[in-house]
Short mmCIF file of C-alpha atoms and ligand atoms in Angstrom, two decimals:
data_model
loop_
_atom_site.label_atom_id
_atom_site.label_comp_id
_atom_site.label_asym_id
_atom_site.label_seq_id
_atom_site.Cartn_x
_atom_site.Cartn_y
_atom_site.Cartn_z
CA MET Q 203 180.28 179.30 163.01
CA ASP Q 204 177.94 177.59 165.48
CA LEU Q 205 180.81 175.52 166.87
CA GLY Q 206 180.40 173.95 170.30
CA GLY Q 207 182.12 171.58 172.70
CA THR Q 208 185.20 172.21 174.80
CA ILE Q 209 188.66 173.41 173.82
CA PRO Q 210 190.95 170.34 173.61
CA PRO Q 211 194.29 170.47 175.46
CA GLN Q 212 196.04 169.72 172.15
CA ILE Q 213 195.51 173.37 171.25
CA GLY Q 214 198.67 173.96 173.25
CA ASN Q 215 200.60 172.32 170.44
CA LEU Q 216 199.87 175.19 168.05
CA SER Q 217 202.78 177.01 169.58
CA PHE Q 218 203.31 179.35 166.64
CA LEU Q 219 199.82 180.83 166.92
CA VAL Q 220 199.82 184.62 167.02
CA SER Q 221 196.07 185.09 166.78
CA LEU Q 222 193.21 182.94 168.06
CA SER Q 223 189.70 184.13 167.36
CA ILE Q 224 186.83 181.82 168.23
CA GLY Q 225 184.23 184.33 169.36
CA ASN Q 226 180.48 184.00 168.74
CA ASN Q 227 180.30 180.24 169.08
CA SER Q 228 179.01 177.94 171.81
CA PHE Q 229 182.21 176.59 173.32
CA HIS Q 230 181.87 175.75 176.98
CA GLY Q 231 183.88 174.44 179.92
CA SER Q 232 186.99 175.95 181.43
CA LEU Q 233 190.08 176.95 179.49
CA PRO Q 234 192.70 174.17 179.32
CA ASN Q 235 196.03 174.92 181.01
CA GLU Q 236 197.78 174.00 177.77
CA LEU Q 237 196.53 177.27 176.29
CA SER Q 238 199.23 178.93 178.40
CA ARG Q 239 201.85 177.43 176.06
CA LEU Q 240 200.75 179.71 173.22
CA PHE Q 241 203.20 182.33 174.42
CA ARG Q 242 203.40 184.00 171.00
CA LEU Q 243 199.71 184.99 171.09
CA GLN Q 244 199.06 188.66 170.45
CA PHE Q 245 195.34 188.45 169.79
CA LEU Q 246 192.96 186.28 171.83
CA ASP Q 247 189.21 186.60 171.27
CA LEU Q 248 187.05 184.10 173.18
CA SER Q 249 184.08 186.49 173.41
CA TYR Q 250 180.45 185.38 173.33
CA ASN Q 251 180.81 181.70 174.13
CA GLU Q 252 179.79 179.79 177.24
CA PHE Q 253 183.16 179.43 178.92
CA SER Q 254 182.99 179.13 182.69
CA GLY Q 255 185.28 178.82 185.69
CA GLU Q 256 187.82 181.40 186.74
CA ILE Q 257 189.97 183.47 184.43
CA PRO Q 258 193.11 181.33 184.89
CA PRO Q 259 196.09 183.09 186.52
CA TRP Q 260 198.37 181.63 183.79
CA MET Q 261 196.73 184.10 181.40
CA GLY Q 262 199.42 186.48 182.67
CA LEU Q 263 202.03 184.28 180.99
CA LEU Q 264 200.67 185.26 177.58
CA ASN Q 265 202.69 188.40 177.93
CA LYS Q 266 202.74 189.30 174.23
CA LEU Q 267 198.98 189.76 174.18
CA GLN Q 268 197.77 193.05 172.79
CA ILE Q 269 194.09 192.16 172.59
CA LEU Q 270 192.25 190.07 175.20
CA PHE Q 271 188.49 189.66 174.71
CA LEU Q 272 186.78 187.34 177.21
CA ASN Q 273 183.46 189.22 177.21
CA GLY Q 274 180.11 187.49 177.02
CA ASN Q 275 180.94 184.27 178.86
CA ASN Q 276 180.27 182.88 182.33
CA PHE Q 277 183.66 183.52 183.87
CA GLU Q 278 183.45 183.93 187.64
CA GLY Q 279 185.79 184.61 190.54
CA SER Q 280 188.08 187.60 190.67
CA ILE Q 281 190.25 189.27 188.04
CA PRO Q 282 193.71 187.68 188.43
CA GLN Q 283 196.49 190.03 189.46
CA SER Q 284 198.77 188.28 186.97
CA LEU Q 285 197.08 190.09 184.07
CA SER Q 286 199.21 193.06 185.07
CA ASN Q 287 202.19 191.14 183.59
CA ILE Q 288 200.82 191.48 180.08
CA SER Q 289 202.93 194.54 179.48
CA SER Q 290 201.93 195.19 175.86
CA LEU Q 291 198.17 194.89 176.41
CA GLN Q 292 196.16 197.40 174.40
CA GLN Q 293 192.56 196.30 174.82
CA ILE Q 294 190.93 194.18 177.51
CA ASP Q 295 187.22 193.35 177.48
CA LEU Q 296 185.80 191.25 180.34
CA ALA Q 297 182.22 192.58 180.06
CA TYR Q 298 179.13 190.42 180.57
CA ASN Q 299 180.61 187.79 182.88
CA GLN Q 300 180.06 186.98 186.56
CA LEU Q 301 183.34 188.38 187.84
CA SER Q 302 183.33 189.40 191.50
CA GLY Q 303 185.70 190.73 194.13
CA SER Q 304 187.56 193.99 193.87
CA ILE Q 305 189.65 195.33 191.00
CA PRO Q 306 193.33 194.48 191.77
CA SER Q 307 195.15 197.68 192.64
CA SER Q 308 197.93 197.91 190.07
CA ILE Q 309 196.45 195.78 187.35
CA PHE Q 310 196.17 198.41 184.62
CA LYS Q 311 199.68 199.79 184.76
CA MET Q 312 200.65 198.88 181.20
CA PRO Q 313 201.47 202.10 179.35
CA THR Q 314 200.06 200.78 176.05
CA LEU Q 315 196.53 200.20 177.36
CA GLN Q 316 193.83 201.90 175.29
CA GLN Q 317 190.61 200.18 176.31
CA ILE Q 318 189.30 198.66 179.55
CA VAL Q 319 185.80 197.17 179.56
CA LEU Q 320 184.57 195.54 182.75
CA TYR Q 321 180.89 196.36 182.12
CA SER Q 322 178.16 194.20 183.65
CA ASN Q 323 179.90 191.98 186.18
CA LYS Q 324 179.63 191.77 189.98
CA LEU Q 325 182.79 193.63 190.84
CA SER Q 326 182.66 195.32 194.23
CA GLY Q 327 184.73 197.34 196.64
CA PRO Q 328 186.46 200.64 196.04
CA MET Q 329 188.21 201.72 192.89
CA PRO Q 330 191.97 201.57 193.52
CA ALA Q 331 193.32 205.12 193.81
CA SER Q 332 196.20 204.42 191.43
CA ILE Q 333 194.13 202.49 188.91
CA PHE Q 334 194.82 204.80 185.98
CA PHE Q 335 198.15 206.02 187.21
CA ASN Q 336 200.21 205.15 184.15
CA ALA Q 337 197.45 205.16 181.61
CA SER Q 338 198.17 208.03 179.29
CA SER Q 339 197.14 205.91 176.28
CA LEU Q 340 193.69 205.08 177.65
CA GLN Q 341 190.86 206.06 175.33
CA TYR Q 342 187.96 204.01 176.64
CA ILE Q 343 187.01 202.96 180.20
CA ASN Q 344 183.71 201.23 180.95
CA LEU Q 345 183.20 200.02 184.52
CA GLY Q 346 179.39 200.34 184.38
CA ASN Q 347 176.87 197.87 185.84
CA ASN Q 348 178.91 196.56 188.74
CA GLU Q 349 178.73 196.95 192.52
CA LEU Q 350 181.72 199.22 192.94
CA SER Q 351 181.57 201.66 195.85
CA GLY Q 352 183.45 204.38 197.67
CA GLY Q 353 184.66 207.67 196.28
CA LEU Q 354 186.76 208.48 193.26
CA SER Q 355 190.18 209.65 194.38
CA THR Q 356 191.09 213.30 193.91
CA TYR Q 357 193.69 212.88 191.18
CA MET Q 358 192.06 209.96 189.40
CA PHE Q 359 191.27 211.85 186.21
CA ASP Q 360 194.32 214.09 186.05
CA HIS Q 361 196.46 212.01 183.71
CA LEU Q 362 194.13 210.60 181.10
CA PRO Q 363 194.80 213.07 178.29
CA ASN Q 364 193.46 210.75 175.57
CA LEU Q 365 190.34 209.46 177.28
CA GLN Q 366 187.28 209.66 175.04
CA PHE Q 367 184.76 207.48 176.89
CA LEU Q 368 184.26 207.06 180.64
CA SER Q 369 181.42 205.20 182.30
CA VAL Q 370 181.07 204.25 185.95
CA ALA Q 371 177.26 204.22 185.67
CA HIS Q 372 175.08 201.81 187.69
CA ASN Q 373 177.41 201.27 190.63
CA HIS Q 374 177.35 202.42 194.27
CA PHE Q 375 179.93 205.18 194.03
CA SER Q 376 179.53 208.05 196.47
CA GLY Q 377 181.13 211.30 197.55
CA VAL Q 378 182.01 214.34 195.49
CA LEU Q 379 183.50 214.12 192.02
CA PRO Q 380 187.19 214.88 191.57
CA GLU Q 381 188.05 217.61 189.07
CA ILE Q 382 187.54 216.41 185.51
CA GLY Q 383 188.90 219.41 183.64
CA ASN Q 384 191.91 217.52 182.32
CA LEU Q 385 189.74 215.05 180.40
CA THR Q 386 189.77 217.34 177.41
CA MET Q 387 189.29 214.59 174.80
CA LEU Q 388 186.21 213.14 176.49
CA THR Q 389 183.09 212.71 174.29
CA ALA Q 390 180.95 210.77 176.94
CA LEU Q 391 180.70 210.86 180.39
CA PHE Q 392 178.34 208.44 182.12
CA LEU Q 393 177.96 208.70 185.92
CA TYR Q 394 174.25 207.90 186.24
CA HIS Q 395 172.71 205.65 188.91
CA ASN Q 396 175.25 206.15 191.70
CA ASN Q 397 175.24 208.04 195.00
CA PHE Q 398 177.46 210.94 193.98
CA GLU Q 399 176.80 214.19 195.82
CA GLY Q 400 178.01 217.78 195.93
CA ALA Q 401 178.49 220.16 193.05
CA ILE Q 402 179.16 219.36 189.43
CA PRO Q 403 182.88 220.17 188.98
CA SER Q 404 183.39 223.73 187.77
CA GLN Q 405 186.02 222.68 185.23
CA ILE Q 406 183.41 220.81 183.21
CA GLY Q 407 183.52 223.65 180.67
CA ARG Q 408 187.00 222.53 179.63
CA LEU Q 409 185.52 219.36 178.13
CA GLN Q 410 184.93 221.02 174.79
CA LYS Q 411 184.40 217.76 172.88
CA LEU Q 412 181.74 216.35 175.18
CA GLU Q 413 178.71 214.89 173.39
CA GLN Q 414 176.97 212.95 176.15
CA PHE Q 415 176.71 214.03 179.78
CA ALA Q 416 174.60 211.61 181.82
CA ILE Q 417 174.63 212.06 185.59
CA TYR Q 418 170.98 211.29 186.38
CA SER Q 419 169.87 209.48 189.54
CA ASN Q 420 172.51 210.76 191.96
CA TYR Q 421 172.47 213.37 194.74
CA PHE Q 422 174.25 216.18 192.93
CA SER Q 423 173.28 219.56 194.37
CA GLY Q 424 173.80 223.25 193.79
CA PRO Q 425 173.13 225.22 190.62
CA ILE Q 426 173.72 224.10 187.03
CA LEU Q 427 176.71 226.11 185.92
CA TYR Q 428 176.62 228.04 182.65
CA GLU Q 429 179.86 226.28 181.71
CA ILE Q 430 177.92 223.11 180.86
CA PHE Q 431 175.68 224.92 178.42
CA ASN Q 432 178.73 226.44 176.75
CA ILE Q 433 179.80 223.06 175.33
CA SER Q 434 178.40 223.25 171.84
CA THR Q 435 179.19 219.62 170.95
CA LEU Q 436 176.69 218.29 173.51
CA ARG Q 437 173.94 216.06 172.12
CA ASN Q 438 172.55 214.73 175.42
CA ILE Q 439 172.37 216.42 178.82
CA LYS Q 440 170.75 214.05 181.29
CA MET Q 441 170.74 215.35 184.86
CA ALA Q 442 167.30 214.20 186.01
CA PHE Q 443 166.66 212.96 189.56
CA ASN Q 444 169.30 214.88 191.46
CA ASN Q 445 169.08 217.71 193.96
CA LEU Q 446 170.07 220.53 191.62
CA SER Q 447 168.66 223.94 192.50
CA GLY Q 448 168.66 227.57 191.43
CA ASP Q 449 167.78 229.20 188.14
CA LEU Q 450 168.84 228.08 184.68
CA PRO Q 451 171.28 230.63 183.19
CA SER Q 452 169.31 232.96 180.92
CA ASN Q 453 171.65 232.39 177.96
CA MET Q 454 171.71 228.61 178.42
CA GLY Q 455 170.48 227.63 174.95
CA LEU Q 456 172.55 229.97 172.83
CA PHE Q 457 175.33 227.55 171.93
CA LEU Q 458 173.58 224.19 172.15
CA HIS Q 459 173.25 223.74 168.39
CA ASN Q 460 173.60 219.97 168.60
CA LEU Q 461 171.51 219.26 171.67
CA GLN Q 462 168.84 216.59 171.19
CA VAL Q 463 168.01 215.65 174.78
CA LEU Q 464 167.77 217.93 177.81
CA ALA Q 465 166.43 216.01 180.79
CA LEU Q 466 166.33 217.87 184.11
CA HIS Q 467 163.28 216.11 185.59
CA GLY Q 468 162.99 215.73 189.36
CA ASN Q 469 165.31 218.43 190.68
CA GLU Q 470 164.69 221.62 192.67
CA LEU Q 471 165.24 224.03 189.78
CA SER Q 472 163.35 227.32 189.88
CA GLY Q 473 162.93 230.60 188.03
CA THR Q 474 161.71 230.92 184.48
CA ILE Q 475 162.31 228.65 181.50
CA PRO Q 476 164.78 230.82 179.57
CA ASN Q 477 163.76 231.93 176.08
CA SER Q 478 167.23 231.02 174.88
CA ILE Q 479 166.16 227.36 175.07
CA LEU Q 480 164.62 228.07 171.65
CA ASN Q 481 168.12 228.38 170.20
CA ALA Q 482 168.66 224.67 170.90
CA SER Q 483 166.78 223.98 167.69
CA GLN Q 484 167.64 220.27 167.39
CA LEU Q 485 165.93 219.32 170.66
CA ILE Q 486 163.92 216.09 170.49
CA ILE Q 487 163.29 215.62 174.21
CA LEU Q 488 162.85 218.54 176.60
CA ASP Q 489 162.00 217.29 180.07
CA LEU Q 490 161.85 219.94 182.80
CA GLY Q 491 159.11 218.16 184.75
CA ASP Q 492 158.89 217.94 188.54
CA ASN Q 493 160.87 221.06 189.44
CA SER Q 494 159.81 224.49 190.69
CA PHE Q 495 159.88 226.46 187.46
CA SER Q 496 157.46 229.38 187.60
CA SER Q 497 156.11 232.00 185.24
CA SER Q 498 155.10 230.92 181.73
CA ILE Q 499 156.42 228.94 178.77
CA PRO Q 500 158.48 230.57 175.98
CA LYS Q 501 155.85 231.82 173.51
CA ALA Q 502 157.56 230.40 170.44
CA ILE Q 503 158.11 226.95 171.95
CA GLY Q 504 156.99 225.46 168.63
CA ASN Q 505 160.22 226.74 167.06
CA LEU Q 506 161.68 223.54 168.49
CA ARG Q 507 160.35 221.72 165.44
CA PHE Q 508 161.87 218.33 166.13
CA LEU Q 509 160.35 217.98 169.61
CA GLU Q 510 158.93 214.52 170.28
CA ALA Q 511 158.50 214.88 174.04
CA LEU Q 512 157.82 218.12 175.92
CA ILE Q 513 157.45 217.53 179.63
CA LEU Q 514 156.79 220.62 181.71
CA GLY Q 515 154.32 219.19 184.23
CA ASP Q 516 154.65 219.25 187.98
CA ASN Q 517 156.14 222.73 188.22
CA LYS Q 518 154.72 226.07 189.33
CA LEU Q 519 154.01 227.30 185.83
CA THR Q 520 151.25 229.85 185.41
CA ILE Q 521 149.61 230.59 182.12
CA GLN Q 522 147.65 233.75 181.51
CA SER Q 523 144.20 233.75 180.06
CA ARG Q 524 144.22 232.97 176.28
CA GLU Q 525 147.92 232.13 176.40
CA LEU Q 526 147.18 228.42 176.17
CA GLY Q 527 145.70 228.98 172.70
CA SER Q 528 148.90 230.53 171.40
CA ILE Q 529 151.00 227.79 173.00
CA PHE Q 530 148.95 225.08 171.26
CA SER Q 531 149.10 227.04 167.97
CA SER Q 532 152.85 227.37 168.28
CA LEU Q 533 153.21 223.67 169.07
CA SER Q 534 151.30 222.79 165.92
CA SER Q 535 154.67 223.25 164.14
CA CYS Q 536 156.04 220.24 166.03
CA LYS Q 537 155.00 217.52 163.61
CA PHE Q 538 156.68 214.73 165.55
CA LEU Q 539 155.28 215.54 169.00
CA ARG Q 540 154.30 212.31 170.79
CA LEU Q 541 154.15 213.46 174.41
CA PHE Q 542 153.15 216.78 175.96
CA SER Q 543 152.63 217.30 179.67
CA LEU Q 544 151.67 220.47 181.46
CA ALA Q 545 150.01 218.66 184.36
CA LYS Q 546 149.81 220.46 187.71
CA SER Q 547 150.26 223.91 186.16
CA HIS Q 548 148.01 226.86 186.96
CA LEU Q 549 146.34 227.35 183.61
CA ASN Q 550 143.18 229.14 184.78
CA ASP Q 551 141.94 229.00 181.21
CA VAL Q 552 139.56 227.13 178.96
CA LEU Q 553 140.82 224.49 176.56
CA PRO Q 554 141.18 226.39 173.27
CA ASN Q 555 139.93 224.93 169.97
CA SER Q 556 143.52 225.06 168.76
CA ILE Q 557 144.11 221.90 170.81
CA GLY Q 558 142.98 220.19 167.62
CA ASN Q 559 145.95 221.69 165.74
CA LEU Q 560 148.46 219.71 167.77
CA SER Q 561 150.23 217.05 165.73
CA THR Q 562 148.24 213.95 164.87
CA SER Q 563 151.30 212.05 166.08
CA LEU Q 564 150.45 213.05 169.69
CA GLN Q 565 149.97 209.94 171.82
CA ARG Q 566 150.05 211.27 175.36
CA LEU Q 567 148.61 214.54 176.64
CA GLY Q 568 148.78 215.31 180.36
CA LEU Q 569 146.62 218.21 181.51
CA HIS Q 570 145.40 217.02 184.90
CA ASP Q 571 145.36 219.30 187.97
CA CYS Q 572 145.45 222.47 185.85
CA ASN Q 573 142.39 224.50 186.90
CA ILE Q 574 141.05 224.21 183.36
CA LYS Q 575 137.50 225.52 182.99
CA GLY Q 576 134.78 225.25 180.39
CA ASN Q 577 134.00 222.52 177.88
CA ILE Q 578 136.22 220.03 176.14
CA PRO Q 579 136.35 221.25 172.51
CA GLU Q 580 135.20 218.92 169.73
CA GLU Q 581 138.53 219.56 167.99
CA ILE Q 582 140.27 217.25 170.45
CA GLY Q 583 138.95 214.48 168.22
CA ASN Q 584 141.54 215.48 165.58
CA LEU Q 585 144.23 213.92 167.76
CA SER Q 586 143.81 210.53 166.15
CA SER Q 587 146.88 208.89 167.71
CA LEU Q 588 146.00 209.84 171.28
CA ILE Q 589 146.17 206.83 173.61
CA ASP Q 590 146.61 208.58 176.96
CA LEU Q 591 144.67 211.72 177.85
CA THR Q 592 144.54 212.92 181.46
CA LEU Q 593 142.15 215.74 182.30
CA ASN Q 594 141.20 214.78 185.83
CA HIS Q 595 141.16 217.32 188.67
CA ASN Q 596 140.07 220.30 186.60
CA GLU Q 597 136.92 222.41 186.57
CA LEU Q 598 135.60 221.14 183.26
CA GLY Q 599 131.88 221.06 182.52
CA GLY Q 600 129.58 220.11 179.69
CA PRO Q 601 129.33 216.83 177.81
CA ILE Q 602 132.25 214.68 176.69
CA PRO Q 603 132.59 215.29 172.93
CA THR Q 604 131.51 212.34 170.78
CA THR Q 605 134.76 212.91 168.86
CA ILE Q 606 136.69 211.39 171.76
CA GLY Q 607 134.57 208.28 171.81
C1 NAG E 298 199.94 167.64 171.65
O1 NAG E 298 199.51 167.98 172.96
C2 NAG E 298 199.20 166.89 173.78
C3 NAG E 298 198.61 167.43 175.07
O2 NAG E 298 199.20 168.60 175.48
C4 NAG E 298 200.46 166.07 173.97
O3 NAG E 298 200.21 164.99 174.82
C5 NAG E 298 200.96 165.61 172.64
O4 NAG E 298 202.18 164.94 172.76
C6 NAG E 298 201.12 166.74 171.67
N1 NAG E 298 201.37 166.22 170.31
C7 NAG E 298 202.37 166.65 169.55
C8 NAG E 298 202.45 166.03 168.18
O5 NAG E 298 203.15 167.48 169.93
C1 NAG E 299 180.65 188.54 167.12
O1 NAG E 299 179.47 189.16 166.65
C2 NAG E 299 179.44 190.56 166.87
C3 NAG E 299 178.09 191.05 166.44
O2 NAG E 299 177.74 190.58 165.20
C4 NAG E 299 180.59 191.20 166.09
O3 NAG E 299 180.60 192.58 166.35
C5 NAG E 299 181.90 190.59 166.55
O4 NAG E 299 182.97 191.12 165.80
C6 NAG E 299 181.88 189.10 166.41
N1 NAG E 299 183.08 188.55 166.99
C7 NAG E 299 183.85 187.69 166.35
C8 NAG E 299 185.06 187.23 167.09
O5 NAG E 299 183.59 187.29 165.24
C1 NAG E 300 204.97 188.40 186.45
O1 NAG E 300 206.12 187.99 185.73
C2 NAG E 300 207.26 187.84 186.54
C3 NAG E 300 208.44 187.46 185.67
O2 NAG E 300 208.21 187.72 184.33
C4 NAG E 300 207.02 186.74 187.55
O3 NAG E 300 208.13 186.64 188.39
C5 NAG E 300 205.79 187.12 188.38
O4 NAG E 300 205.45 186.05 189.24
C6 NAG E 300 204.61 187.39 187.48
N1 NAG E 300 203.54 187.90 188.29
C7 NAG E 300 202.35 187.35 188.28
C8 NAG E 300 201.34 188.00 189.19
O5 NAG E 300 202.07 186.40 187.60
C1 NAG E 301 204.86 203.67 183.68
O1 NAG E 301 205.27 203.32 182.36
C2 NAG E 301 206.65 203.50 182.12
C3 NAG E 301 206.91 203.11 180.68
O2 NAG E 301 206.24 203.99 179.83
C4 NAG E 301 207.43 202.63 183.08
O3 NAG E 301 208.81 202.88 182.90
C5 NAG E 301 207.05 202.94 184.53
O4 NAG E 301 207.69 202.05 185.39
C6 NAG E 301 205.55 202.82 184.72
N1 NAG E 301 205.17 203.22 186.06
C7 NAG E 301 204.42 202.47 186.86
C8 NAG E 301 204.07 203.05 188.19
O5 NAG E 301 203.99 201.38 186.55
C1 NAG E 302 195.99 218.56 184.83
O1 NAG E 302 197.16 218.40 184.07
C2 NAG E 302 198.19 219.27 184.41
C3 NAG E 302 199.33 219.06 183.44
O2 NAG E 302 199.60 217.70 183.27
C4 NAG E 302 198.60 219.03 185.85
O3 NAG E 302 199.59 219.93 186.22
C5 NAG E 302 197.38 219.20 186.73
O4 NAG E 302 197.71 218.91 188.06
C6 NAG E 302 196.28 218.29 186.26
N1 NAG E 302 195.13 218.38 187.08
C7 NAG E 302 194.22 219.35 187.10
C8 NAG E 302 193.06 219.15 188.01
O5 NAG E 302 194.31 220.34 186.41
C1 NAG E 303 182.59 229.26 176.32
O1 NAG E 303 183.29 228.44 175.42
C2 NAG E 303 184.26 229.12 174.63
C3 NAG E 303 184.91 228.10 173.73
O2 NAG E 303 183.97 227.48 172.93
C4 NAG E 303 185.28 229.78 175.53
O3 NAG E 303 186.15 230.54 174.75
C5 NAG E 303 184.57 230.68 176.54
O4 NAG E 303 185.50 231.19 177.46
C6 NAG E 303 183.53 229.90 177.31
N1 NAG E 303 182.80 230.79 178.19
C7 NAG E 303 182.58 230.47 179.47
C8 NAG E 303 181.86 231.50 180.27
O5 NAG E 303 182.95 229.44 179.96
C1 NAG E 304 168.55 218.72 198.68
O1 NAG E 304 168.90 220.08 198.87
C2 NAG E 304 168.21 220.72 199.93
C3 NAG E 304 168.67 222.17 199.96
O2 NAG E 304 168.60 222.72 198.69
C4 NAG E 304 168.53 220.02 201.23
O3 NAG E 304 167.77 220.59 202.27
C5 NAG E 304 168.18 218.54 201.10
O4 NAG E 304 168.59 217.85 202.26
C6 NAG E 304 168.87 217.92 199.90
N1 NAG E 304 168.44 216.55 199.75
C7 NAG E 304 169.26 215.55 199.48
C8 NAG E 304 168.63 214.20 199.34
O5 NAG E 304 170.46 215.71 199.35
C1 NAG E 305 169.09 232.62 169.06
O1 NAG E 305 167.81 232.70 168.44
C2 NAG E 305 167.46 234.03 168.07
C3 NAG E 305 166.02 234.00 167.58
O2 NAG E 305 165.85 232.99 166.63
C4 NAG E 305 168.42 234.50 167.00
O3 NAG E 305 168.12 235.83 166.62
C5 NAG E 305 169.83 234.44 167.57
O4 NAG E 305 170.76 234.79 166.55
C6 NAG E 305 170.17 233.07 168.08
N1 NAG E 305 171.45 233.10 168.76
C7 NAG E 305 172.43 232.24 168.52
C8 NAG E 305 173.69 232.45 169.27
O5 NAG E 305 172.30 231.30 167.75
#
């Protein structure tokens, strides 16, 4: 309602208030102590204002609160231990503030708690081992975008049977992951941008409702287990920029009917690109770049009709003479293709005329360092949306077609 100003102490006189919702305004200043007299409050939403100062310790006196939304303000200082006294709390959202210090050890012990959002603060230190000890009702945990560090304790995820969403992304967590096989209700798991290492837990295959698996930018190592590819609900698999090695399982794509994004860029993966990838027919982004894949590309790659980005560059791919023509012809079925990179492959071929059959939606085409010989075909001029074409470091000859100009 575009309201501003501070909250007057007289608010404490409204002692029968059960619900106070003043979110999305421009109130500022600190919260008056008198607010602590509203002991009947069950619902308190102060989100998206400009409140500042510390979250007052008397907040713990509002022990009938079920909903506490303080997100989107300028609260600073640490999370008060007294919040653990709010025994009927169901949802707490402190995201987008300036909170610092560590998470108090037994703060989330209320058995009714369903949602914890601490996203985008400056919280630091280790995650208390017992943090989710009594949290069988928890459905949603977002601790992303903080400065939390240390390892996750071995039994941390054992007793969260209702958890659907878990993010600890963009922190400084390290060490190996505890087993996660008991998180059977999980639909998202976000661990990206941390320092996790070691293998991906083998029980991952028990997460049969998982839709998003994002662990990119860590130091995970070892092979990618088939169990991951056996989760048919997955829409996104993002494991780029780790230290994963070995071959992809040959039957990897068979059950990925819902997969839209497979990003494995910047690992140490080797072997061939399995033909079964073509069974993942909903793929929009397939990024296998900067690995050590060898051999060729599945012949019918264009069966992935919804592809918008196909990144295969920076591998050890080798394409036989005339094969490039059939790859381009196949890809002509991908009407939405915007980005295609094969850079740093051993093509040893000429650029076929069928390059002109690629989708007119193509904006970026990376074919540098590919041992391409011969002339650049006139047909390249058909690619009317092209804004980024790299052909450097090849063995091309002849004139540059006027169709490019
Ligand atoms: C309302 O609250 C103020 C400040 O807390 C107090 O001084 C005043 O007496 C209260 N008024 C009534 C009518 O209760
Ligand atoms: C504030 O606005 C957001 C976005 O429009 C909305 O989701 C939220 O419910 C609003 N909060 C309140 C307290 O009105
Ligand atoms: C929690 O509440 C109890 C009594 O209800 C009180 O003695 C204790 O000081 C409170 N703890 C905090 C941290 O506020
Ligand atoms: C866990 O919750 C139950 C109530 O469901 C309570 O009796 C018990 O004391 C709690 N345990 C801890 C460690 O807080
Ligand atoms: C999973 O849950 C079961 C039953 O609650 C428990 O016995 C087990 O220790 C938990 N942890 C793992 C890793 O399976
Ligand atoms: C694949 O998933 C199915 C359930 O969808 C399960 O029955 C089967 O055991 C899994 N296979 C492997 C190898 O994990
Ligand atoms: C990545 O794995 C290789 C062995 O596969 C190992 O030599 C290397 O140290 C690892 N790098 C990192 C950053 O973990
Ligand atoms: C995989 O694709 C092939 C070729 O289109 C098809 O014959 C096969 O039935 C598919 N397998 C599954 C499990 O969808």
